[in-house]
Short mmCIF file of C-alpha atoms in Angstrom, two decimals:
data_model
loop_
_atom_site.label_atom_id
_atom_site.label_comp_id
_atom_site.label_asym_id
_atom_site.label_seq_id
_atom_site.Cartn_x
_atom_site.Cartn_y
_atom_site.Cartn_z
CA UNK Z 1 0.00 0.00 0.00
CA UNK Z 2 1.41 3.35 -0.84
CA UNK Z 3 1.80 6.39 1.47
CA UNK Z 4 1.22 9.68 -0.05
CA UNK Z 5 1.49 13.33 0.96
CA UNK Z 6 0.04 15.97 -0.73
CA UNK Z 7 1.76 19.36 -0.08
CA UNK Z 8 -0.65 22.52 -0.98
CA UNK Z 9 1.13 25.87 0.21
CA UNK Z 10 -1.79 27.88 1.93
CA UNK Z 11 -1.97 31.23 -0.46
CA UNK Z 12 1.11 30.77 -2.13
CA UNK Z 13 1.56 34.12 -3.75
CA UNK Z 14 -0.41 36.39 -1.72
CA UNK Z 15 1.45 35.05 1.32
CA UNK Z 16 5.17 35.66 -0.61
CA UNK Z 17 3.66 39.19 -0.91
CA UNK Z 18 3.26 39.73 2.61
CA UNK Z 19 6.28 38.52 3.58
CA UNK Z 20 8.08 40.20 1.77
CA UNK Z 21 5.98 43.18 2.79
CA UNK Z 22 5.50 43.33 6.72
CA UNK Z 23 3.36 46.40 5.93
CA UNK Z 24 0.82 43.78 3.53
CA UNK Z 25 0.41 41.28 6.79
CA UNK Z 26 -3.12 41.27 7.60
CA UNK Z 27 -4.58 43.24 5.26
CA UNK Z 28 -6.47 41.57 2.34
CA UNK Z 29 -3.99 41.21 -0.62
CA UNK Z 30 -5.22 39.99 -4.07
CA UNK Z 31 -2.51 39.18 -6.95
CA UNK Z 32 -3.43 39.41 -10.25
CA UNK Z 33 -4.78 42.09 -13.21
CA UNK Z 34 -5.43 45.65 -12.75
CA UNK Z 35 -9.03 45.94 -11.15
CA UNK Z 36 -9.70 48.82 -13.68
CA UNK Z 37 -9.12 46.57 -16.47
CA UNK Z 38 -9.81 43.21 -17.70
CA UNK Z 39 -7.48 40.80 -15.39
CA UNK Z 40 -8.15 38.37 -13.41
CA UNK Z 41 -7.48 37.03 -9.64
CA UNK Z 42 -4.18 34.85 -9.71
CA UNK Z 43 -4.30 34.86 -6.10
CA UNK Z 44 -5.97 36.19 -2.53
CA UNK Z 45 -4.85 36.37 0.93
CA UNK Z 46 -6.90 34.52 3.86
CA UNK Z 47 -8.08 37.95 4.82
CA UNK Z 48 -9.47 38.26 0.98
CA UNK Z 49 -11.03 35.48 0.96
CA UNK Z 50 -13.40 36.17 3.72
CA UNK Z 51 -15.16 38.73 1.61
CA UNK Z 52 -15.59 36.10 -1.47
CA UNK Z 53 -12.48 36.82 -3.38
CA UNK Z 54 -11.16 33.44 -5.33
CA UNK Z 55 -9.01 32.80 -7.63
CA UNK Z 56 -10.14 32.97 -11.66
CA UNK Z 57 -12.44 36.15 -10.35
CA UNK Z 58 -12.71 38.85 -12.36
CA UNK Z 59 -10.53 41.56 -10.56
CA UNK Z 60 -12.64 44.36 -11.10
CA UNK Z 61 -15.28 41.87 -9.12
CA UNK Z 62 -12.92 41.41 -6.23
CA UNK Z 63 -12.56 44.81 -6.11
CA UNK Z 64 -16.25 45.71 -5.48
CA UNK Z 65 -16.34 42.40 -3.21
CA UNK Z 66 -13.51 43.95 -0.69
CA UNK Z 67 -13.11 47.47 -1.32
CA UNK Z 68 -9.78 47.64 1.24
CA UNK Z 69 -8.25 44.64 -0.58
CA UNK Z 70 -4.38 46.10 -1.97
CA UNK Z 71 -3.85 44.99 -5.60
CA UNK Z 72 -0.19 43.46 -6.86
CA UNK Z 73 0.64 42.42 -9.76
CA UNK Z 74 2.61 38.76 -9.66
CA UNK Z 75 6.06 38.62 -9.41
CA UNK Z 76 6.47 34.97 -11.00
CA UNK Z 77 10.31 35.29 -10.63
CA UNK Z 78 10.08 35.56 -6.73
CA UNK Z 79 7.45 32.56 -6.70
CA UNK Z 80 9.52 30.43 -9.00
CA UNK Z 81 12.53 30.97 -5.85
CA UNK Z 82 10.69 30.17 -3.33
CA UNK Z 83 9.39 27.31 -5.54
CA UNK Z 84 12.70 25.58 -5.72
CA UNK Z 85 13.33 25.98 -1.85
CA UNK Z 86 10.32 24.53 -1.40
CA UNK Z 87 11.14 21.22 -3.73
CA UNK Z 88 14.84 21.09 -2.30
CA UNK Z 89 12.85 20.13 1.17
CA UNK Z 90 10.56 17.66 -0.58
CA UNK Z 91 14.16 15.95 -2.22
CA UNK Z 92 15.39 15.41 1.50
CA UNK Z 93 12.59 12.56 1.50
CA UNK Z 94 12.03 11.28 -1.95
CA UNK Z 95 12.60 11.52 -5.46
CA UNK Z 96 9.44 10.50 -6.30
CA UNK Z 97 8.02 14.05 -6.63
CA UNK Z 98 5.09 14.93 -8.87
CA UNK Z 99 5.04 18.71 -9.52
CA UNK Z 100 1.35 20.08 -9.81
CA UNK Z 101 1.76 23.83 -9.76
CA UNK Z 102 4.14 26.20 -8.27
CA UNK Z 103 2.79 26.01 -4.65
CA UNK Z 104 1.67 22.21 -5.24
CA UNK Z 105 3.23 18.34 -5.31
CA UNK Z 106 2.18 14.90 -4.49
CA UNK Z 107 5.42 12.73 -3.14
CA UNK Z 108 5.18 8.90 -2.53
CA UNK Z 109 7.38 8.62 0.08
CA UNK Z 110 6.33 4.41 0.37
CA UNK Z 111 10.24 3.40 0.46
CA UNK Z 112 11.57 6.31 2.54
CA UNK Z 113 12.39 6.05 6.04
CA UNK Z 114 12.44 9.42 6.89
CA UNK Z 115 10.43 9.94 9.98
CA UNK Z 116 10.76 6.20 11.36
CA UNK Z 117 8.94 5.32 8.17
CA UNK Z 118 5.56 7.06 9.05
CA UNK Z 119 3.98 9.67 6.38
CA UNK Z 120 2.75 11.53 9.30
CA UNK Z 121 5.72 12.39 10.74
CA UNK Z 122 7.15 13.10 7.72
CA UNK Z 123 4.67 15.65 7.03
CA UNK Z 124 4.85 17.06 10.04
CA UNK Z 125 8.41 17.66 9.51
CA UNK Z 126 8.14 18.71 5.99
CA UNK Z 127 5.57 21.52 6.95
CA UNK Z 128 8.62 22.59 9.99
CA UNK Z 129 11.09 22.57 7.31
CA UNK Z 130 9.17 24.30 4.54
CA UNK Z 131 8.41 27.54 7.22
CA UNK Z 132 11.81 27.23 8.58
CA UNK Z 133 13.82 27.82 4.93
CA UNK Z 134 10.97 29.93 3.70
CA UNK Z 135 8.72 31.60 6.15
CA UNK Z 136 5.36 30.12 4.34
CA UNK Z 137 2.53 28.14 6.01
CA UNK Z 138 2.05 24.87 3.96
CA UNK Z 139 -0.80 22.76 4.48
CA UNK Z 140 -0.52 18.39 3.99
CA UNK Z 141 -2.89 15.70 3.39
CA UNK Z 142 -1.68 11.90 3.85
CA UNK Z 143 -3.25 8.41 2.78
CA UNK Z 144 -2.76 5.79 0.67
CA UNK Z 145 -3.76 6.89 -2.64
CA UNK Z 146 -3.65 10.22 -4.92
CA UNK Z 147 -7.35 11.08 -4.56
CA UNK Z 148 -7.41 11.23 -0.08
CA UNK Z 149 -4.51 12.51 0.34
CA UNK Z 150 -5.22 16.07 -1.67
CA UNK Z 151 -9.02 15.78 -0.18
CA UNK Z 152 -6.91 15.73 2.70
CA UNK Z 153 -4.68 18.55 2.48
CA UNK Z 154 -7.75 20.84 1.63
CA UNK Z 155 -9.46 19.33 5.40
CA UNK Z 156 -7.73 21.56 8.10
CA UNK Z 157 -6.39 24.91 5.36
CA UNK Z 158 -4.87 26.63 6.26
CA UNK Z 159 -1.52 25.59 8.41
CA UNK Z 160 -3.23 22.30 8.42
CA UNK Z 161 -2.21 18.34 8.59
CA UNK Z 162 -4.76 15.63 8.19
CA UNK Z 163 -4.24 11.89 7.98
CA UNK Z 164 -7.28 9.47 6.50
CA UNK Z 165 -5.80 6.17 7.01
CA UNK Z 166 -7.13 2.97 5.22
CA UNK Z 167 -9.66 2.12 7.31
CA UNK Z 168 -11.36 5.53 7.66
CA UNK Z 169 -11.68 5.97 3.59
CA UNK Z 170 -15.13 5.08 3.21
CA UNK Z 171 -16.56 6.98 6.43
CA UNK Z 172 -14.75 10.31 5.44
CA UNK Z 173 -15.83 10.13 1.34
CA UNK Z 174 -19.31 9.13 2.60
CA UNK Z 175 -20.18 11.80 4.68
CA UNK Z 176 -18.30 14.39 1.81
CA UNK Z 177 -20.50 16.85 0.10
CA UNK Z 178 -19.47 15.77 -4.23
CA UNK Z 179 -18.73 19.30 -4.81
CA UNK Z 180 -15.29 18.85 -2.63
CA UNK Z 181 -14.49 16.39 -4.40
CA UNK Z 182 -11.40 16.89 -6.64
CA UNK Z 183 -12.24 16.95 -10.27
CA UNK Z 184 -15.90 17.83 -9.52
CA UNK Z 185 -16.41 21.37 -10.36
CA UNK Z 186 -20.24 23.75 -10.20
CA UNK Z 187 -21.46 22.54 -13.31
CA UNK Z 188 -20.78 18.66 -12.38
CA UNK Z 189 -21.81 19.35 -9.07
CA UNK Z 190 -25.16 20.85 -10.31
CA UNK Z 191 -25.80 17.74 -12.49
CA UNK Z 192 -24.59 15.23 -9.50
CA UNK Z 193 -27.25 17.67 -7.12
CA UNK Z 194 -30.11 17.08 -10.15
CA UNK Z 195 -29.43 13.23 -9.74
CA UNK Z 196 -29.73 13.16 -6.52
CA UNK Z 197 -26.23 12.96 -5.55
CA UNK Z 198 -25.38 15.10 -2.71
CA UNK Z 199 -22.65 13.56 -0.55
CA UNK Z 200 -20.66 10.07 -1.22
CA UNK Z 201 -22.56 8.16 0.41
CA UNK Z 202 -24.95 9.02 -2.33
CA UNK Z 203 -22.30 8.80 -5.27
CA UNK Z 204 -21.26 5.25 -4.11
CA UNK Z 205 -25.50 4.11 -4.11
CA UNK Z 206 -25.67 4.69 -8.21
CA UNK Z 207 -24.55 1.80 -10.27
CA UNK Z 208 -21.36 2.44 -12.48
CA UNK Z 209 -23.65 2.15 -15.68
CA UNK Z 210 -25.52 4.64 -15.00
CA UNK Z 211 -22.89 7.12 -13.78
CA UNK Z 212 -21.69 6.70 -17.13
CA UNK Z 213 -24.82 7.16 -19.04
CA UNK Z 214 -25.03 10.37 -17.07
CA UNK Z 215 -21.60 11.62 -16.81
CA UNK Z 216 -19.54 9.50 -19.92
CA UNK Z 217 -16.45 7.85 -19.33
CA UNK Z 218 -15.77 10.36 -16.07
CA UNK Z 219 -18.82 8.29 -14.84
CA UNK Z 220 -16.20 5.18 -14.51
CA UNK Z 221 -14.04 7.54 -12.27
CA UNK Z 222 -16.30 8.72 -10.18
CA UNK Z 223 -17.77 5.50 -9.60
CA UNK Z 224 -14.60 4.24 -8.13
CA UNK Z 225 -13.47 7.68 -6.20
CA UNK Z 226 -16.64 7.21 -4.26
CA UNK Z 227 -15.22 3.85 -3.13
CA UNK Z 228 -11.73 5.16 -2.66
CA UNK Z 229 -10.27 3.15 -5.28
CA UNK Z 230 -7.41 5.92 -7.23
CA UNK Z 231 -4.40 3.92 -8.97
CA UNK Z 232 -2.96 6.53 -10.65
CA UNK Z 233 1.05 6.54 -9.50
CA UNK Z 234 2.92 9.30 -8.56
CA UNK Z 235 4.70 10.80 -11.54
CA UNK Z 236 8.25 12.02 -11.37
CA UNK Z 237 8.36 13.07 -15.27
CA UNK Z 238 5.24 14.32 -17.46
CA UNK Z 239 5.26 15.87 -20.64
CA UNK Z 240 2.79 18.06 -21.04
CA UNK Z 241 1.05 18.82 -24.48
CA UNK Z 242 -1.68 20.98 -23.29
CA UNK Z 243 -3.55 22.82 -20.88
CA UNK Z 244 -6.90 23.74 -20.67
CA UNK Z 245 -10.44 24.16 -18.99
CA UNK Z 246 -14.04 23.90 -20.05
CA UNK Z 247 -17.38 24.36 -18.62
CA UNK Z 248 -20.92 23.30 -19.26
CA UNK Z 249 -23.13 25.97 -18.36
CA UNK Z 250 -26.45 24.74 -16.31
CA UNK Z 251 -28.57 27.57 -18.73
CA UNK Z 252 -27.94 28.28 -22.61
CA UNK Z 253 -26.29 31.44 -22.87
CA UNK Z 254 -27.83 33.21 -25.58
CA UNK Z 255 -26.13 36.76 -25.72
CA UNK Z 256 -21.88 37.47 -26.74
CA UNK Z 257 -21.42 39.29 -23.55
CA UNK Z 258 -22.29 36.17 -21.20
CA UNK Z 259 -19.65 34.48 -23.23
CA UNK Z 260 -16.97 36.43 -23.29
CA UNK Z 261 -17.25 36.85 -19.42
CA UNK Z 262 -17.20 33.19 -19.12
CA UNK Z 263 -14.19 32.99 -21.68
CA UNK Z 264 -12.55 35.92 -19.38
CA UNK Z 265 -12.58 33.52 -16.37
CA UNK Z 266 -11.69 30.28 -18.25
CA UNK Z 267 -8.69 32.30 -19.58
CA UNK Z 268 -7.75 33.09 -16.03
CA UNK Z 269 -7.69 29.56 -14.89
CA UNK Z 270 -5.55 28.68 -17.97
CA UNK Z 271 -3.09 31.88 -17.49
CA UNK Z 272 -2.89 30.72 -13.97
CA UNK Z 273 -1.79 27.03 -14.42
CA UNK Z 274 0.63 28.25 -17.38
CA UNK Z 275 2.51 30.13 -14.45
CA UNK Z 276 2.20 27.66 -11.82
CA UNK Z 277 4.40 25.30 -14.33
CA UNK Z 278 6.49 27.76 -15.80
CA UNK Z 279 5.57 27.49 -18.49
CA UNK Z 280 4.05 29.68 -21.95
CA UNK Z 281 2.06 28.87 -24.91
CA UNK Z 282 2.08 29.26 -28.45
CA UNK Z 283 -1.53 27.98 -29.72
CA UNK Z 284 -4.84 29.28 -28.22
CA UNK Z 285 -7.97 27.12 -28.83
CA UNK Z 286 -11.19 28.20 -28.25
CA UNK Z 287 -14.40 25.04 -28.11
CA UNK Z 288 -17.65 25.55 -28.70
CA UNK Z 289 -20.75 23.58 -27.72
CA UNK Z 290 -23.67 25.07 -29.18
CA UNK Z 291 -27.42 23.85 -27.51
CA UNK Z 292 -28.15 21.75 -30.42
CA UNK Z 293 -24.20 19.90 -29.26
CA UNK Z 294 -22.45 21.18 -32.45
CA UNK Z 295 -18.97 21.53 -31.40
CA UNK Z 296 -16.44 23.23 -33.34
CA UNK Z 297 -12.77 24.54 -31.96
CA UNK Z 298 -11.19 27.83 -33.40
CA UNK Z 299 -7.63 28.11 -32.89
CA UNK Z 300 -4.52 30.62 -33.39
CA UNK Z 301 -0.65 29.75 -33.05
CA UNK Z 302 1.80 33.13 -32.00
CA UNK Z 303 5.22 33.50 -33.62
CA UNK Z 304 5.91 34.54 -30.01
CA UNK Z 305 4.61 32.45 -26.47
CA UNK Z 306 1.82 34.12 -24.43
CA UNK Z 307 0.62 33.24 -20.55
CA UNK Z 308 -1.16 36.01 -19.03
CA UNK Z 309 -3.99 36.29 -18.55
CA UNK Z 310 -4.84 39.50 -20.51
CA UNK Z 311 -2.83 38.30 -23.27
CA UNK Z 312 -5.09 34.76 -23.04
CA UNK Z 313 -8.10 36.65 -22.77
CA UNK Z 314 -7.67 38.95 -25.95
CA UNK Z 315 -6.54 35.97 -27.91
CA UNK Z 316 -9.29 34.11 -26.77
CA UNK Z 317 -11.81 37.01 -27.64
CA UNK Z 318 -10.39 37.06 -31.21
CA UNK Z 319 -11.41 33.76 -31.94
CA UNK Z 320 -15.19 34.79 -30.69
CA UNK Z 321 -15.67 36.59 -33.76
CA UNK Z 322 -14.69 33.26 -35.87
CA UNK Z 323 -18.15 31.88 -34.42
CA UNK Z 324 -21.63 32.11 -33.45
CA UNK Z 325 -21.32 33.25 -30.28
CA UNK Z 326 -24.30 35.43 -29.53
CA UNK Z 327 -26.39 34.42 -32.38
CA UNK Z 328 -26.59 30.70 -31.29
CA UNK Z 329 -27.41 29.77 -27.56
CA UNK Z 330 -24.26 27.97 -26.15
CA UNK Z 331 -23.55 24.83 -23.99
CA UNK Z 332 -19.75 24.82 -23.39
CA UNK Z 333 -17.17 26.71 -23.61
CA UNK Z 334 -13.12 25.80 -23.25
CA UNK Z 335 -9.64 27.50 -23.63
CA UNK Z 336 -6.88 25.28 -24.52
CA UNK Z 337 -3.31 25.74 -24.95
CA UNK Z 338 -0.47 23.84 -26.66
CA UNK Z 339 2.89 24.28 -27.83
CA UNK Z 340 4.02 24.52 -24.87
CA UNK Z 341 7.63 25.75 -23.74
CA UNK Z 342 9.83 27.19 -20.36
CA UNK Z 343 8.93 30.46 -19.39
CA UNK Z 344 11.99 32.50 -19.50
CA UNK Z 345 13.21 34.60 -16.23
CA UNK Z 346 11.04 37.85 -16.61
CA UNK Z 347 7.98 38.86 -14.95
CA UNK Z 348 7.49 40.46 -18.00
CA UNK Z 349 3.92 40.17 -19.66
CA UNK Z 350 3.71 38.03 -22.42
CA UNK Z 351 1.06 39.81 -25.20
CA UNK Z 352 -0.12 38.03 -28.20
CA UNK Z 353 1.86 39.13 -31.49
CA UNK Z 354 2.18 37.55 -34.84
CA UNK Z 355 -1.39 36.28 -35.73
#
């Protein structure tokens, strides 16, 4: 059986921010785009969050949501640092180290005997060592597979340590609301709600066929999350070819405007991943689900890489006008972006050039 920690740092670049700003501590501190303009929330401080603010939010939104909050833009150079002290305290007790963002890593630490051989210690002392080197709160999730241990991590945020051992699985997934669950977002959770599916004691009472009639082949997944079945190993080294997200709205949208706010946040949530992995993009694709489930994709590759969100966001806008967006009611909407590469050492923005 394995043992695996999840390590989430709590407000990773909000909290760089304040430290490196004594004046910033406990005042509500949102990275991201100019609230006068069309960015995005990359980030928000604990005290943010209190008054709604979450990541992917339009800024000028947060803005209006805490009116005291102070604005920065990110400093992805800084983050990247910290980044690397972080992983050089997660090499002291494996190898086996799968990268998920900036701020974010599983690490099967199965073989290591770090900490007498227990996962608990081990996070326990990873968490000491991460605030000792860097000053940061992290938070850590153990169990045995993938899928607990980062439902774990997210239990006790922030500062927080939480341990679902073998035997407690089923009682802790059972008495979870499906829209914590990892991989369900609102418009899955709306259609789980619809079914009947509140918590997972529910999720684990419908038979796998018809979670797949209802959901397709994410059906099969869910079917066995519920259950506390995840196989997936930890991966040292992945090659990524793209990066993307998509959602189903639960209403047709049926004017340009609802779109292109949607498309502002999806571009967010892209822009944000691109700079949790260092990484930028040269193609942009935009898919469309119209009502009647037409799907087409409309997509752009840039002589030069792009990952912020602005520059996302006005790419993404771009390709509006190559469909029917406000003349046909829509179903889904995704970004998606490939060709990806390193992102070099400059906080610079990257803007889209060379259509």
């Amino acid at each position: 059986m394995r043992k695996i920690i999840h390590i989430d740092m709590d407000a990773f670049y909000a909290s760089v921010e304040q430290r490196d700003n004594p004046d910033l501590r406990g005042r509500p501190v949102i990275v991201g785009g100019d609230p006068g303009g069309r960015g995005v929330v990359a980030a928000a401080s604990y005290e943010a969050r209190r008054f709604g603010v979450r990541s992917a939010m339009p800024a000028a939104r947060a803005a209006r949501a805490c009116p005291e909050a102070v604005f920065l833009r990110p400093r992805f150079s800084a983050y990247r640092a910290v980044s690397r002290e972080i992983h050089a305290v997660f090499r002291h007790y494996t190898d086996r180290i799968e990268p998920l963002s900036l701020d974010e890593a599983y690490l099967d630490v199965s073989d290591s005997e770090r900490g007498r051989g227990s996962a608990t210690l081990m996070a326990r002392e990873i968490k000491a060592e991460i605030l000792a080197r860097t000053g940061l709160v992290a938070s850590a999730g153990v169990s045995y597979n993938k899928f607990l241990a980062k439902l774990a991590s997210d239990f006790d945020k922030p500062d927080g340590l939480h341990v679902i051992r073998p035997e407690e699985a089923q009682a802790f997934i059972d008495e979870l609301p499906v829209g914590a669950f990892h991989g369900v977002g609102p418009a899955t959770e709306r259609r789980m709600l619809a079914h009947g599916i509140e918590t997972g004691r529910d999720l684990r009472g419908v038979e796998r066929h018809l979670l797949v009639e209802w959901f397709g082949r994410a059906g099969m997944h869910y079917h066995d999350i519920a259950r506390g079945i995840d196989h997936r190993p930890v991966r040292s080294h992945r090659v990524r070819k793209s990066l993307g997200h998509e959602t189903t709205f639960p209403r047709d949208l049926h004017h340009r405007g609802e779109g292109v706010e949607a498309l502002r946040a999806l571009a967010g949530r892209v822009a944000d991943d691109l700079a949790g992995k260092d990484l930028l993009a040269q193609t942009v694709t935009l898919k469309v689900k119209y009502a009647d489930f037409e799907l087409i994709t409309r997509r752009r590759t840039f002589s030069r890489p792009l990952g912020s969100a602005d520059a996302l966001f006005e790419a993404v806008v771009a390709l509006v006008d190559l469909t029917e967006i406000g003349a046909r009611p829509l179903r889904l909407l995704g970004v998606t972006v490939s060709g990806l590469q390193e992102r070099p050492e400059s906080d610079e923005p990257q803007l889209p050039l060379g259509w």
